[in-house]
Short mmCIF file of C-alpha atoms and ligand atoms in Angstrom, two decimals:
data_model
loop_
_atom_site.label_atom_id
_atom_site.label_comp_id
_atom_site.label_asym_id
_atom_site.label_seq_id
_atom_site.Cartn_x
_atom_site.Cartn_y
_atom_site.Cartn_z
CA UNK A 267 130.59 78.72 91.94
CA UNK A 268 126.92 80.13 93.09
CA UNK A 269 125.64 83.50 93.21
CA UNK A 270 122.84 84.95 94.76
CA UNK A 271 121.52 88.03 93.16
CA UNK A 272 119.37 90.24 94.46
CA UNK A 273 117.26 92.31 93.54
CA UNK A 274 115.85 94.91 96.42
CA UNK A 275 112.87 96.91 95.74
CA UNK A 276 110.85 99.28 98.38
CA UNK A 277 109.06 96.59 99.34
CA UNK A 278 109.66 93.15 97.56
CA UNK A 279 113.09 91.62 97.06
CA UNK A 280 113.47 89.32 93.77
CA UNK A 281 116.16 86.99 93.84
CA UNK A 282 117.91 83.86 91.93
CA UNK A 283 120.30 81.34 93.01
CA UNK A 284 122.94 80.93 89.45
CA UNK A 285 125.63 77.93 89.36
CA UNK A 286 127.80 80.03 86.78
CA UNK A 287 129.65 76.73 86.33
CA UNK A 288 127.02 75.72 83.58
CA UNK A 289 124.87 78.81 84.02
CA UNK A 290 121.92 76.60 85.57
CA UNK A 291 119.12 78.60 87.65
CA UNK A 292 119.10 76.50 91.17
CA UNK A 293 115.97 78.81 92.26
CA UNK A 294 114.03 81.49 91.89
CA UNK A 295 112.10 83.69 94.24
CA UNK A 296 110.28 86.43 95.71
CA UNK A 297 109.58 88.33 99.45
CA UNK A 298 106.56 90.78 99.06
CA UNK A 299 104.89 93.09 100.80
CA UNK A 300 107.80 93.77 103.27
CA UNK A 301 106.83 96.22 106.30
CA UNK A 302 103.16 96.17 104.96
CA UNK A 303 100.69 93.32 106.33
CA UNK A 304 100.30 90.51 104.68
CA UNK A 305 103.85 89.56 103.64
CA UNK A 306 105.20 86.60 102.28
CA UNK A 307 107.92 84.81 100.18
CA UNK A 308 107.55 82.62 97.26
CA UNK A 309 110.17 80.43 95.75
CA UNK A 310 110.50 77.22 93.12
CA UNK A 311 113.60 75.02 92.32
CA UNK A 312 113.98 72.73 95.63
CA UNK A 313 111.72 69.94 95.90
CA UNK A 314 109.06 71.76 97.01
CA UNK A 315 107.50 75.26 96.50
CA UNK A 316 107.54 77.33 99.08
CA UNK A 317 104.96 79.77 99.46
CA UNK A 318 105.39 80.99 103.45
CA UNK A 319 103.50 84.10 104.85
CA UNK A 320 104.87 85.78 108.21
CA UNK A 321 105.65 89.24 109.49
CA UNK A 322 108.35 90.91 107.68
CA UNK A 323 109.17 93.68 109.03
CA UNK A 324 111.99 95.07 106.98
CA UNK A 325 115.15 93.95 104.50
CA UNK A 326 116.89 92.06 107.28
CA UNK A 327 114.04 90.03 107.82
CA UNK A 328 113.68 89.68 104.21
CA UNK A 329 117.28 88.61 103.55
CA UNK A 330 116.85 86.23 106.45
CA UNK A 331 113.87 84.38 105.43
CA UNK A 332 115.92 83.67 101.85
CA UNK A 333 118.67 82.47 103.69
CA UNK A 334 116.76 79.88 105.42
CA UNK A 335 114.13 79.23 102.23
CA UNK A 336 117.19 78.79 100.17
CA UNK A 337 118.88 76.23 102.97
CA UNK A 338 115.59 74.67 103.95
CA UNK A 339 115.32 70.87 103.83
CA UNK A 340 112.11 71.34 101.98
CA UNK A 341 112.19 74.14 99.44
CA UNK A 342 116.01 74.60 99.87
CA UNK A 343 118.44 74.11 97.14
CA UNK A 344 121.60 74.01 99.10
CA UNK A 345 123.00 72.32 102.31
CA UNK A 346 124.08 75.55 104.11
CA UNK A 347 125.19 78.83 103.44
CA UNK A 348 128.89 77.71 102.35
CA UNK A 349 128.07 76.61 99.35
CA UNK A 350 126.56 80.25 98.31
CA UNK A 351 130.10 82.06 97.28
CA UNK A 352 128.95 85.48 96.16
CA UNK A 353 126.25 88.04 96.32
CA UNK A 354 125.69 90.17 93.44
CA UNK A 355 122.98 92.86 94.23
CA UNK A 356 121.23 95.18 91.78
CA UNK A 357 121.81 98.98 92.95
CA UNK A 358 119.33 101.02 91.76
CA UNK A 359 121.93 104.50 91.43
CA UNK A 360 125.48 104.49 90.72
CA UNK A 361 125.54 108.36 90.26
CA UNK A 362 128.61 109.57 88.54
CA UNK A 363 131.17 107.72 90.78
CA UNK A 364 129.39 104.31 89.70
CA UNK A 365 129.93 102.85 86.30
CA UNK A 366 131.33 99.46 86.62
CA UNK A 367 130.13 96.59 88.90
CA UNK A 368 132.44 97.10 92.18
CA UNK A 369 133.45 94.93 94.95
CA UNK A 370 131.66 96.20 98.41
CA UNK A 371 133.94 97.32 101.01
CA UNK A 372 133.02 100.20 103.52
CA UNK A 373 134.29 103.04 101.60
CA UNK A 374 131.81 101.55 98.81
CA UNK A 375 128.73 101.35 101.21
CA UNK A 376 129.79 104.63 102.69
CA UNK A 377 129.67 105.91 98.84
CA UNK A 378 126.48 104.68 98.07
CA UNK A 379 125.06 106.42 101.31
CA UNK A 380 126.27 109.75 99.98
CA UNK A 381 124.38 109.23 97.05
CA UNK A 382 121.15 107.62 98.29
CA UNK A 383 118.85 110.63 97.80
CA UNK A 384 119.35 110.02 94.37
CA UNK A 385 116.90 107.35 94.59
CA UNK A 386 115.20 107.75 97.76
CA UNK A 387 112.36 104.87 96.93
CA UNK A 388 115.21 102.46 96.24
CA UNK A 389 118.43 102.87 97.60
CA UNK A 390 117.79 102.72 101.12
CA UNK A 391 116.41 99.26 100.52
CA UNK A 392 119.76 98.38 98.11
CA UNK A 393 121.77 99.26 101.05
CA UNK A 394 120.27 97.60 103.45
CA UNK A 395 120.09 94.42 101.44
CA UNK A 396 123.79 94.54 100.90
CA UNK A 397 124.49 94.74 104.56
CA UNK A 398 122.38 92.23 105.69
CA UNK A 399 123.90 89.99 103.61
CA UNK A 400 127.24 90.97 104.90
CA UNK A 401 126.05 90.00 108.44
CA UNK A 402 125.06 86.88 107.27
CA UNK A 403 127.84 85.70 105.00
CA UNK A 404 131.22 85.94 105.43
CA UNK A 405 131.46 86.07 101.30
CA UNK A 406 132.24 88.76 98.60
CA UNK A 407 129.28 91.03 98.07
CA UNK A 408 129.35 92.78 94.38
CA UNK A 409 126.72 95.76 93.52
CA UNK A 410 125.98 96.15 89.95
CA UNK A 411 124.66 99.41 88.85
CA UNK A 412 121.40 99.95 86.57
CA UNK A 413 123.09 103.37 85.70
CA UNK A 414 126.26 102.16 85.33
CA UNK A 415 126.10 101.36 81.25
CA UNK A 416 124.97 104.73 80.46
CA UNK A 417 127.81 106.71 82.22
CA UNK A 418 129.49 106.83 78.91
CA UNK A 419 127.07 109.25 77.62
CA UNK A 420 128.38 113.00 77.01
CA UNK A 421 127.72 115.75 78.53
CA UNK A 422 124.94 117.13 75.36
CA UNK A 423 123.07 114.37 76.40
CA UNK A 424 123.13 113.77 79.58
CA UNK A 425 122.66 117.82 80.53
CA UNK A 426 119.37 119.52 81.26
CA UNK A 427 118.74 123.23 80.22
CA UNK A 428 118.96 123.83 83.93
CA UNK A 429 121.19 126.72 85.79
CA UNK A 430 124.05 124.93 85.81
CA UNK A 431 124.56 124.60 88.93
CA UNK A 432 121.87 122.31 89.54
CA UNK A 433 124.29 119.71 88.08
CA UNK A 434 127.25 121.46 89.92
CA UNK A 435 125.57 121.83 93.22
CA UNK A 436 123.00 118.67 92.92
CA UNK A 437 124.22 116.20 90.32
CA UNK A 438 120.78 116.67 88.43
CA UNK A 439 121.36 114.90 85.33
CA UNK A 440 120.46 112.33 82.78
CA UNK A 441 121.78 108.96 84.53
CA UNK A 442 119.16 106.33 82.77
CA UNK A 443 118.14 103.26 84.11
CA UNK A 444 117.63 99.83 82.62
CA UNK A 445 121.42 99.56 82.28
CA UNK A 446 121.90 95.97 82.91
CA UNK A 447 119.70 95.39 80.49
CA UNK A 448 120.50 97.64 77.44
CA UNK A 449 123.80 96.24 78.17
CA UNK A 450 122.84 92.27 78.01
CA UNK A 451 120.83 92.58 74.68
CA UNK A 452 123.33 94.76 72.99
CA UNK A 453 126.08 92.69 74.01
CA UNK A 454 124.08 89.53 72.65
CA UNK A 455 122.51 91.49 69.51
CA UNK A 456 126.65 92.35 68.69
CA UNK A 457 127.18 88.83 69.40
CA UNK A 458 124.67 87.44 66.91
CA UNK A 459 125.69 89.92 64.09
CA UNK A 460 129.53 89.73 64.11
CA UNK A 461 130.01 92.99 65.23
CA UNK A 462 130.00 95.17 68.34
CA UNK A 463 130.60 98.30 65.61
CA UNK A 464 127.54 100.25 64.10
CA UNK A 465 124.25 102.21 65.37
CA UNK A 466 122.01 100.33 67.75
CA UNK A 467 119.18 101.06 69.53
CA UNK A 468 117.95 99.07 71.88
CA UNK A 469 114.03 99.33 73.19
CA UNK A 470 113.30 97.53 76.83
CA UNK A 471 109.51 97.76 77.00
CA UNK A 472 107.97 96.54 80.49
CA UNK A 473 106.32 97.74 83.31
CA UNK A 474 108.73 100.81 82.98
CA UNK A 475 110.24 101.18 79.50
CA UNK A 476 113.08 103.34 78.12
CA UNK A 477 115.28 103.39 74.57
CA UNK A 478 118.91 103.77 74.51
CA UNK A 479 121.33 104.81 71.43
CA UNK A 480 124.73 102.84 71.78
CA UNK A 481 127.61 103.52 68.89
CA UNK A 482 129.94 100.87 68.85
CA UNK A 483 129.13 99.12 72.10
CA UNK A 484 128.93 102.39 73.63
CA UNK A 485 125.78 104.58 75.41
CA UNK A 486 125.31 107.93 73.78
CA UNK A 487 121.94 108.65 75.44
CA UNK A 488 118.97 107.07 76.97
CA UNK A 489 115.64 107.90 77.65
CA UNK A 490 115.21 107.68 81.65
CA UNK A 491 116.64 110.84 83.59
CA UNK A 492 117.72 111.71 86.92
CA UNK A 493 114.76 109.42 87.59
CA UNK A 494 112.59 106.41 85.87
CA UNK A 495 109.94 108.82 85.24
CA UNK A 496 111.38 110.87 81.74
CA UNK A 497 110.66 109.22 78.93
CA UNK A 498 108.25 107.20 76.67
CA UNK A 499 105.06 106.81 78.36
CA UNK A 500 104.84 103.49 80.59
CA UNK A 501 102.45 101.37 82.25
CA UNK A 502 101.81 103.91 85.22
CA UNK A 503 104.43 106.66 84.70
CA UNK A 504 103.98 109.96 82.79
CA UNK A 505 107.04 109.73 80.71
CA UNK A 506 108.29 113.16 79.00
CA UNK A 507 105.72 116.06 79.04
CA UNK A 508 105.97 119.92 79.81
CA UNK A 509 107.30 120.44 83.26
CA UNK A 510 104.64 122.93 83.69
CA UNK A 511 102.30 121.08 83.96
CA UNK A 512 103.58 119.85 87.80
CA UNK A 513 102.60 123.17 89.28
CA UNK A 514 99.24 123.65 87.03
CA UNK A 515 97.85 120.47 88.38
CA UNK A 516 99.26 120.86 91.60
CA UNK A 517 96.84 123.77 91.88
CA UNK A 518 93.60 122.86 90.15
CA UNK A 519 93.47 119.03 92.39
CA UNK A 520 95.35 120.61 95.59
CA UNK A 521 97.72 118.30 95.50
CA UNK A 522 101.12 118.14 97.90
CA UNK A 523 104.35 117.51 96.57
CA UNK A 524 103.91 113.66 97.27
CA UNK A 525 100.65 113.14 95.81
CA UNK A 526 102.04 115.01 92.78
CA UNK A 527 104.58 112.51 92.96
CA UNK A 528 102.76 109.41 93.06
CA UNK A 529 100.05 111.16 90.20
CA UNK A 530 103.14 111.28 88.02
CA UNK A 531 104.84 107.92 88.64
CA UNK A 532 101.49 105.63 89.70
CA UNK A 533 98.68 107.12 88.26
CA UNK A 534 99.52 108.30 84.95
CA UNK A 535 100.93 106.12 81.79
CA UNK A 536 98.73 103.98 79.60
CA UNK A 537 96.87 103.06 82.77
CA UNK A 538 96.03 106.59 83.58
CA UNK A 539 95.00 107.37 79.76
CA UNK A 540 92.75 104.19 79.44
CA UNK A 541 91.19 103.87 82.69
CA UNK A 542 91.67 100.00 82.33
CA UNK A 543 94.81 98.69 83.41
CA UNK A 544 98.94 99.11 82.99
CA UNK A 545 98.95 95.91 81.66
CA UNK A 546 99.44 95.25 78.09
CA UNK A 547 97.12 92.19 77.86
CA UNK A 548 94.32 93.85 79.53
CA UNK A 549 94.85 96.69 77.21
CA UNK A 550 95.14 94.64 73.69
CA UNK A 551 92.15 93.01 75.24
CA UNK A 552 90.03 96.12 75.86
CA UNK A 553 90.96 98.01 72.51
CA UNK A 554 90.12 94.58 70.41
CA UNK A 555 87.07 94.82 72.12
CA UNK A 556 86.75 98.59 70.74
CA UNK A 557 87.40 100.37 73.92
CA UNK A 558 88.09 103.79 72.73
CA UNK A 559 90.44 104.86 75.53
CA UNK A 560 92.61 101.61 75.71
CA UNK A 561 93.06 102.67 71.91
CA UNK A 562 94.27 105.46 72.44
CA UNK A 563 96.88 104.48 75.11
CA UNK A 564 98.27 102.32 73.37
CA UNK A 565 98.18 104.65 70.41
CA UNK A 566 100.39 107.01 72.65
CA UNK A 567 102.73 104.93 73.60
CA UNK A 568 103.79 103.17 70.57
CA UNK A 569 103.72 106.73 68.93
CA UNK A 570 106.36 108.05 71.79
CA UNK A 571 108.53 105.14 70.94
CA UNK A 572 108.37 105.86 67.29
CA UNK A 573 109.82 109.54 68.46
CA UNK A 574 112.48 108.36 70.19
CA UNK A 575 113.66 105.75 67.75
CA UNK A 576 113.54 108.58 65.76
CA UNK A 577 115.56 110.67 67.43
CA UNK A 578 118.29 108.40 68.01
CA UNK A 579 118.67 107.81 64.39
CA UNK A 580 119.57 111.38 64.22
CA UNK A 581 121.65 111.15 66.95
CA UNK A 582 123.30 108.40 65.54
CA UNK A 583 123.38 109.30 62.27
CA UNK A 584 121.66 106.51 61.39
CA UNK A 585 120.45 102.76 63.12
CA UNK A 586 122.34 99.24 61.65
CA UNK A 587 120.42 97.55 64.34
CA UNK A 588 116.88 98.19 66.62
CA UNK A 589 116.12 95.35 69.17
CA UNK A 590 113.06 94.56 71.32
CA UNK A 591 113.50 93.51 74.73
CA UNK A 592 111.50 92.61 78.08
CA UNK A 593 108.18 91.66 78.79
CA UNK A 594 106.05 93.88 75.88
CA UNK A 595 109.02 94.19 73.78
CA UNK A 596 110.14 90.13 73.89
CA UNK A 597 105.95 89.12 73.92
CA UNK A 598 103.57 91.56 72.06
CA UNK A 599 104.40 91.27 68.64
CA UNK A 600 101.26 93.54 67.35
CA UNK A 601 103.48 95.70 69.26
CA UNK A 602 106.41 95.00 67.73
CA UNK A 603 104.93 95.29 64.02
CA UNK A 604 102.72 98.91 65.03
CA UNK A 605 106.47 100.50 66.21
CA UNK A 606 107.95 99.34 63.09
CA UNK A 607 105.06 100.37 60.63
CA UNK A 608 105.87 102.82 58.05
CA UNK A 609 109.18 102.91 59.13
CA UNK A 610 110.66 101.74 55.60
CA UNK A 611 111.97 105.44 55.27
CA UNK A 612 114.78 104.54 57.84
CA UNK A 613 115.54 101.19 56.76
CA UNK A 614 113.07 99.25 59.20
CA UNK A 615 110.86 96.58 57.62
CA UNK A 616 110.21 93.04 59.98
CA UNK A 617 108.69 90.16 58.53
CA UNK A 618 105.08 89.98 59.78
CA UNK A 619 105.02 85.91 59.64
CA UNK A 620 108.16 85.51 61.23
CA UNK A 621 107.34 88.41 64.14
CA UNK A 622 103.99 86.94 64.46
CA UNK A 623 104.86 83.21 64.90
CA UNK A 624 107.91 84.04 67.30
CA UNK A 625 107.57 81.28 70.19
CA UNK A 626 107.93 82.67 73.79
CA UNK A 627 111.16 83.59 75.29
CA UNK A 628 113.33 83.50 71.66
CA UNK A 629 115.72 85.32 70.00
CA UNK A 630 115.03 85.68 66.76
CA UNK A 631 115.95 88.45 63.57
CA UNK A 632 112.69 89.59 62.43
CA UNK A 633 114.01 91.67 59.78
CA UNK A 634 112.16 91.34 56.63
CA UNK A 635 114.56 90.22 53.65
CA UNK A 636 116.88 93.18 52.15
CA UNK A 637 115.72 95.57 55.16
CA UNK A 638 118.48 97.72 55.45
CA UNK A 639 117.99 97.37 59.57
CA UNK A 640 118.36 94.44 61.52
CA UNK A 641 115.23 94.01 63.69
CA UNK A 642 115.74 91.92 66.63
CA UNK A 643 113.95 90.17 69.36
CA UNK A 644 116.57 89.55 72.45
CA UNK A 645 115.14 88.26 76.01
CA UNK A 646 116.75 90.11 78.45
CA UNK A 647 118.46 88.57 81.21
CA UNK A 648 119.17 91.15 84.30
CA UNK A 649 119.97 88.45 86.82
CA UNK A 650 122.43 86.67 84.78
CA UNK A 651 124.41 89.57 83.77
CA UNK A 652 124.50 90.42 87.68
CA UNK A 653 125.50 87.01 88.38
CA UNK A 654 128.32 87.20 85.49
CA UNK A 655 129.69 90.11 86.41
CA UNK A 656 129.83 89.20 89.78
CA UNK A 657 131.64 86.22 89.09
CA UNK A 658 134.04 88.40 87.33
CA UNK A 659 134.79 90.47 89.87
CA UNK A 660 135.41 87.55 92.53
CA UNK A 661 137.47 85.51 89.95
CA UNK A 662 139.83 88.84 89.27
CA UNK A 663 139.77 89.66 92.99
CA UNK A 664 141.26 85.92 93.79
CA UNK A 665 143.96 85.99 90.93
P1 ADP B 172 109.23 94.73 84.89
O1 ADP B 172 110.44 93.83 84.93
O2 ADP B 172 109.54 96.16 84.52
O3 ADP B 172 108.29 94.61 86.06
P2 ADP B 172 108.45 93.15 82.60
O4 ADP B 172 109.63 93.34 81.73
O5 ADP B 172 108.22 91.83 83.23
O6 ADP B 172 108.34 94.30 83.67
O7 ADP B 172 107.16 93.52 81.72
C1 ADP B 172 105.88 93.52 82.26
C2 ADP B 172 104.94 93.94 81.14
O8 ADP B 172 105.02 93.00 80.09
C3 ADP B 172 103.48 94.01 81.58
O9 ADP B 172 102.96 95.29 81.27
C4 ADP B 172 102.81 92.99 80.71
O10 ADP B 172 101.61 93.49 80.22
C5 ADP B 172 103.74 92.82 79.54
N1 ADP B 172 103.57 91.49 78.94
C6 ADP B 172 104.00 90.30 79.41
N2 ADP B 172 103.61 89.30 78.56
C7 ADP B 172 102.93 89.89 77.56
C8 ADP B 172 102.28 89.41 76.38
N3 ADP B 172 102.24 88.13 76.07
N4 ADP B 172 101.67 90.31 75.59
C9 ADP B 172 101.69 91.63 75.90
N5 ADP B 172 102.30 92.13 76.97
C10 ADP B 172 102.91 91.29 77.79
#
């Protein structure tokens, strides 16, 4: 059986053909830039690359351009369209109705439109993925949520010291993101200990980064909030600071609501404090090279993450197991070693050789002997838990 994920953005979809028969990546690929000039699509795994530009003017286009990449003689991986037998797509906002992968069906679609301006960047796009892959296929279509894992979170931690009836009247909330994710590498960390019972918390550091505390397989609260932007500090987003500071520099730059916006989410984060990029190379570069400001960023943000892993000890009561994940958390391991210095007190020690000498892409327990915590590295896999859980679905929807 194949799936095609996909993964819709505002304006690039990601997407991977997966035989879950023996869990083999046919292709991989990529449409950019869609409804801004200069568009294209990128994929590997046929016999050629393809690498086509043309006009895209919106998700339908986008969707149909993978269609025929994936089917082309060329760069195609499959004969035709039949042999594609589900769609699983990532959805950016499950709200509080979402918390399990669900079939589509209208009243799903029709649910997801009543939540949309939840995530007005994203789910527009989501949507309109999943229906133009409806039009195309004639084949189950499965939306997994990235808020779904953390729906098991209680109300303590997942309310804001808002009237009330914010939540009541809006649904403002803590839903987190990431979900997929923390889910995968807890799943896998549980896997390689034994155990699915004890204190984890999990750390996905990328281009947006958040923490999450899971008990016994379990969310109990996560970093992200009713949007990406709460949090540590990431590569271009603020992360957690005083809310009153939206109106102050509102008024001293003369900024509107949307240029706030776009200060907050594009302009601030460890790009925004050093000047030099939201990239962790460039910044490791740069602060080697004694570049006070890139020192400081990255001071920042492995100090935030210290924070939160220590407040989810507390909330815990306590951490068996921490794991790093995605693309700072699985590849900078001067990262890795600055969040877990001088954290003896809590049971954290790693193994400098081993975290050090950790070859790309593995999984590895970095804990150093007798540490009390188990220190993890876990490469996260969002597109194969889509695909699995898609699968899933279809196979328990056929029975
Ligand atoms: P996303 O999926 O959120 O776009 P990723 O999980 O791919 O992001 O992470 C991207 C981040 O990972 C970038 O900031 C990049 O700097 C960082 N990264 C990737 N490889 C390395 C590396 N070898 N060392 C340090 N940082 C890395």
């Amino acid at each position: 059986m194949n799936v095609l994920v996909i993964n819709a953005g505002s304006s690039s979809l990601k997407y991977q053909l997966i035989n879950m028969v023996d869990q083999q990546v046919l292709c991989k690929g990529q449409v950019e830039r869609i409804g801004i000039e200069g568009s294209f699509l990128k994929q590997k795994g046929g016999a050629e690359e393809a690498d086509i530009h043309a006009e895209i003017k919106n998700h339908n286009d986008a969707i149909q351009m993978v269609l025929e990449a994936l089917t082309d003689a060329k760069h195609g991986v499959v004969k035709s369209l039949e042999e594609i037998d589900a769609v699983g797509h990532r959805v950016l906002h499950g709200g509080e109705k979402f918390a399990d992968p669900v079939l589509v069906d209208e009243q799903v679609i029709h649910d997801l439109e009543a939540i949309a301006d939840l995530g007005p960047l994203h789910m527009p796009a989501n949507i309109s993925g999943i229906k133009a892959c409806q039009q195309a296929m004639p084949v189950p279509q499965v939306a997994v949520f990235d808020t779904g894992f953390h729906q098991t979170m209680p109300p303590k931690a997942y309310l804001y010291g808002l009237p009330y009836e914010a939540y009541e009247k809006h649904k403002v909330r803590r839903y987190g993101f990431h979900g997929t994710s923390h889910l995968f590498v807890s799943q896998r960390a549980a896997e390689l200990r034994g155990t699915e019972k004890g204190r984890m918390i999990t750390c996905h550091l990328g281009n947006g980064s958040s923490l999450c505390a899971i008990l016994d397989g379990k969310c109990m609260d996560t970093s992200m909030g009713l949007t990406p932007l709460e949090g540590v500090v990431m590569g271009t987003r603020s992360g957690d600071m005083d809310p009153a500071i939206v109106k102050f520099i509102m008024e001293k730059e003369h900024k509107t609501i949307e240029e706030m916006d776009h200060y907050l989410n594009k302009e601030s984060g460890v790009y925004g404090l050093s000047g030099v990029s939201s990239d962790f190379r460039d910044l490791a570069k740069a602060a080697a090279e004694g570049h006070r400001r890139a020192i400081l960023a990255l001071d920042v943000f492995i100090y935030r993450i210290q924070k939160y892993i220590g407040a989810y000890a507390a909330a815990l009561g306590g951490v068996d197991t921490l794991v790093f994940t995605a693309g700072i958390g699985e590849n900078d391991h001067e990262l890795r070693q600055n969040v877990c210095r001088d954290m003896d007190f809590f049971g954290i020690a790693i193994d400098e050789e081993k975290n050090a000498s950790l070859p790309r892409g593995s999984e590895a327990d970095i804990s150093a002997p007798g540490a009390r915590v188990h220190t993890m590295v876990i490469p996260t896999d969002e597109e194969y838990m889509i695909a699995r859980d898609t699968y899933e679905i279809v196979h328990e929807a056929s029975q």
